[in-house]
Amino acid sequence: MKLLSFGAISATALLYILDTSTTFAQTAKPAAEQSTLPTVLVQAPRKKIAHTKPKRTQTRTTRVAPPAPTPVIPTSTEGTPRTASGGTTVGYAATSISSGTKTNTPVINIPQSTTVLTKEFISDQSVQFIGEATRYVPGVIWHQGEGNRDDLVIRGQRSNADFYVNGFRDDVQYFRDLYNVDRIEVLKGPNALIFGRGGGGGIVNRVTKEPQWRDVPYGEVSLSGGQFNDRRFTLDTGGQLNANFAGRVNAMYEKSDNYRDFGGFERWGINPTFALKLNDQTKVTLSYEHYDFNGITDRGIPSLAVPAGQIASPYKTGVGTYFGNPDLNRSQATVDTASAVIEHETDSGVKIRNATRYANYNKWYQNVFPGSAVNNKGELTLSAYNNRADRENIFNQTDITWKFNTHGLKHTMLVGGEVGHQSGYNYRESGTFAGKTATVLASNPTSYAPVKFANNGTSDANANNRVNLGAAYIQDQIEITRWLQVIGGVRFDRFDVAIDHHNTKPTAPRDASRIDNLWSPRIGVVLKPQDNMSIYYSYSVSYLPSSGDQFSALQNNSDAIKPEKFENNEIGFKWEILPRLQFATAIYNLDRANSKFVDPNDTSKFLTTGSTRTRGFEASIGGYITDDWQMFGGYAYTDSRVTGQTSGTVTIGKRVGLVPYNTFSLWNRYQIDAKWGVGLGLIHFTESYATSDNTVRLPGWTRVDAAVYYKVTDNIRAQVNIENILDKGYYATADGNNNITPGAPRTVRASLIAKF
């Protein structure tokens, strides 16, 4: 009944939208007039425009023109467009972004499925982890990530490395925070032309806050807290010192337990950013961030063993029951980054952007966790290991864009290149218990038995890695007519990886290396029957080198294996129903080929017969339905299956793990009056499997969230967020058949935000 009621609300909203959008379409100015006006303004001499009669005539015409299309944008700044960091957003909607094409392009003209989580949406949700925020993104599933890192499944493709910051790779495994984020951009489907290797299912790009050129200093302080001893502080302040120099500082501290016994974390970060105008055409932006995270790793609960041939389920236990050793389970990450961006526009309109980002990562985690299912005696065994990953990244990107016309065609041309160097060290130690294993009772699974950690000298990692990257790309966005646009381009990557193994008896050659020269094309066609509507087709390709996204798999002759290939075909429809409300749908076919797995007949070799095919449909909506009502969410149908054997148990026809057939999410915020507002959200997942061997099934679930907002004064506001308001039990995610995370019970968080 709750779902039916929710559907009735959405149906009522859709009827309102259709009625309003019809009025908008009838009163909107013809696109042909809009497209010719900018050309006249740019090409005509300024003095002639200032003194000619046509201008006076145009002014008279404007006075007698009909009223602007509804809805009228309110005077409140909360509903007006905000341009920052290479994109424009208004409330929950994003109207333009730069990451999809490396040029600031209206979202409706990008031939790709994109979802943008704006600063306003993130704040209203009061979420601070990427996994939580992306619950409302169609086609994206939160993966447990062994309880120590961000990890997502996008269109059936798992990745813990396809994370970016302002377009730069941020590929080390850790939990990120959102304190300095202006928006999160999720671009689905391969996008190698823009981002390079990997990203087969899509990528997640964090766009950070930049200095604002305000004469008066600005700032915002927030204090929040809630259940499980959660407490958090954030600071966002800045301003311009003079007409040519501005700065901004974001800072955060948080410490919290959680609903899982012994769980918790502590983290803090600071991010100063400065902008300098060298002249009217040149700007330099400098930024530094330090981020520190310390937490308890938690691999969740095991499954219950069943006879062969039957489908198992998660073991039924308390939502907080901890399987493992909380004294030994730790996760630590320290991240230091620095970036410099130089932007220059020539007198002829050519834009040149050169950006450099340096990052130093130190990550270590250790876990004692369920290593088997619970047997008919009520027992299970524990496993243990730790892992260290240190890495240095330095990347430099240069983009040159310019606009020109040829034979009536309007071009936006991009030419660019990227160079990068990554170096790191991986070291793993396996844990052994007295008697080699630790057997515990499922009724009392928290163990404090001593564990000895040591590198086994063979399969445990003990290696330096080095990656050198060189890339060049070209892209042209062509407006052929008012109703037809084409985007095409190609990227060339030279990916040179080397791994030096230090084990006493390594399972791979001590010095393994491979060079891949990769060509990644992209083509898209956009049809625009009217200015606020587009129909597109896109084709794109991406590759993942055989070393894997963490450079750990260049062994057992995998240096002779060609990269995995991701190939995507997509047809989509985008509609700006209202000026501040966007709707989008897409159907796609995504093929992944050349996946490797160990040859069961010769473990010293890999086979490359592994492949998957994901076919799906996605629909999303975001923005203002009325001046007081915002909505954000979507639906995804995803059928992701194994089409080529990837292991002895992952065989053809099985469903890819953690991918439900159906997911639905919808968040509503309604402003009751000038002071009070409320939020209501629903998330629904149908059943899925914990892994791709399809032996443990995770039941479907539905969660209802809510919020209350109150404006205390013009500069102070308060909000209370309630997650899982109905306190329903569910299984949120997993990292294997016996590492399953129970969902959080009803959780309340209160926040107080003050602006100055």
PDB file of C-alpha atoms in Angstrom, residues 35-49 404-405 410:
ATOM      1  CA  SER A  35      20.209  30.527 -32.379  1.00  0.00           C
ATOM      2  CA  THR A  36      20.681  33.512 -34.714  1.00  0.00           C
ATOM      3  CA  LEU A  37      20.721  36.238 -32.069  1.00  0.00           C
ATOM      4  CA  PRO A  38      24.134  35.346 -30.530  1.00  0.00           C
ATOM      5  CA  THR A  39      25.759  35.414 -33.991  1.00  0.00           C
ATOM      6  CA  VAL A  40      24.483  38.945 -34.659  1.00  0.00           C
ATOM      7  CA  LEU A  41      25.744  40.194 -31.300  1.00  0.00           C
ATOM      8  CA  VAL A  42      29.189  38.712 -31.768  1.00  0.00           C
ATOM      9  CA  GLN A  43      29.787  39.683 -35.397  1.00  0.00           C
ATOM     10  CA  ALA A  44      28.183  43.145 -35.551  1.00  0.00           C
ATOM     11  CA  PRO A  45      30.299  46.175 -34.496  1.00  0.00           C
ATOM     12  CA  ARG A  46      29.328  47.433 -31.075  1.00  0.00           C
ATOM     13  CA  LYS A  47      28.889  51.108 -32.137  1.00  0.00           C
ATOM     14  CA  LYS A  48      26.450  50.252 -34.871  1.00  0.00           C
ATOM     15  CA  ILE A  49      24.357  48.169 -32.539  1.00  0.00           C
ATOM     16  CA  PHE A 404      34.379  28.259 -35.581  1.00  0.00           C
ATOM     17  CA  ASN A 405      32.033  27.906 -38.542  1.00  0.00           C
ATOM     18  CA  LYS A 410      29.079  25.297 -36.129  1.00  0.00           C
TER      19      LYS A 410
END
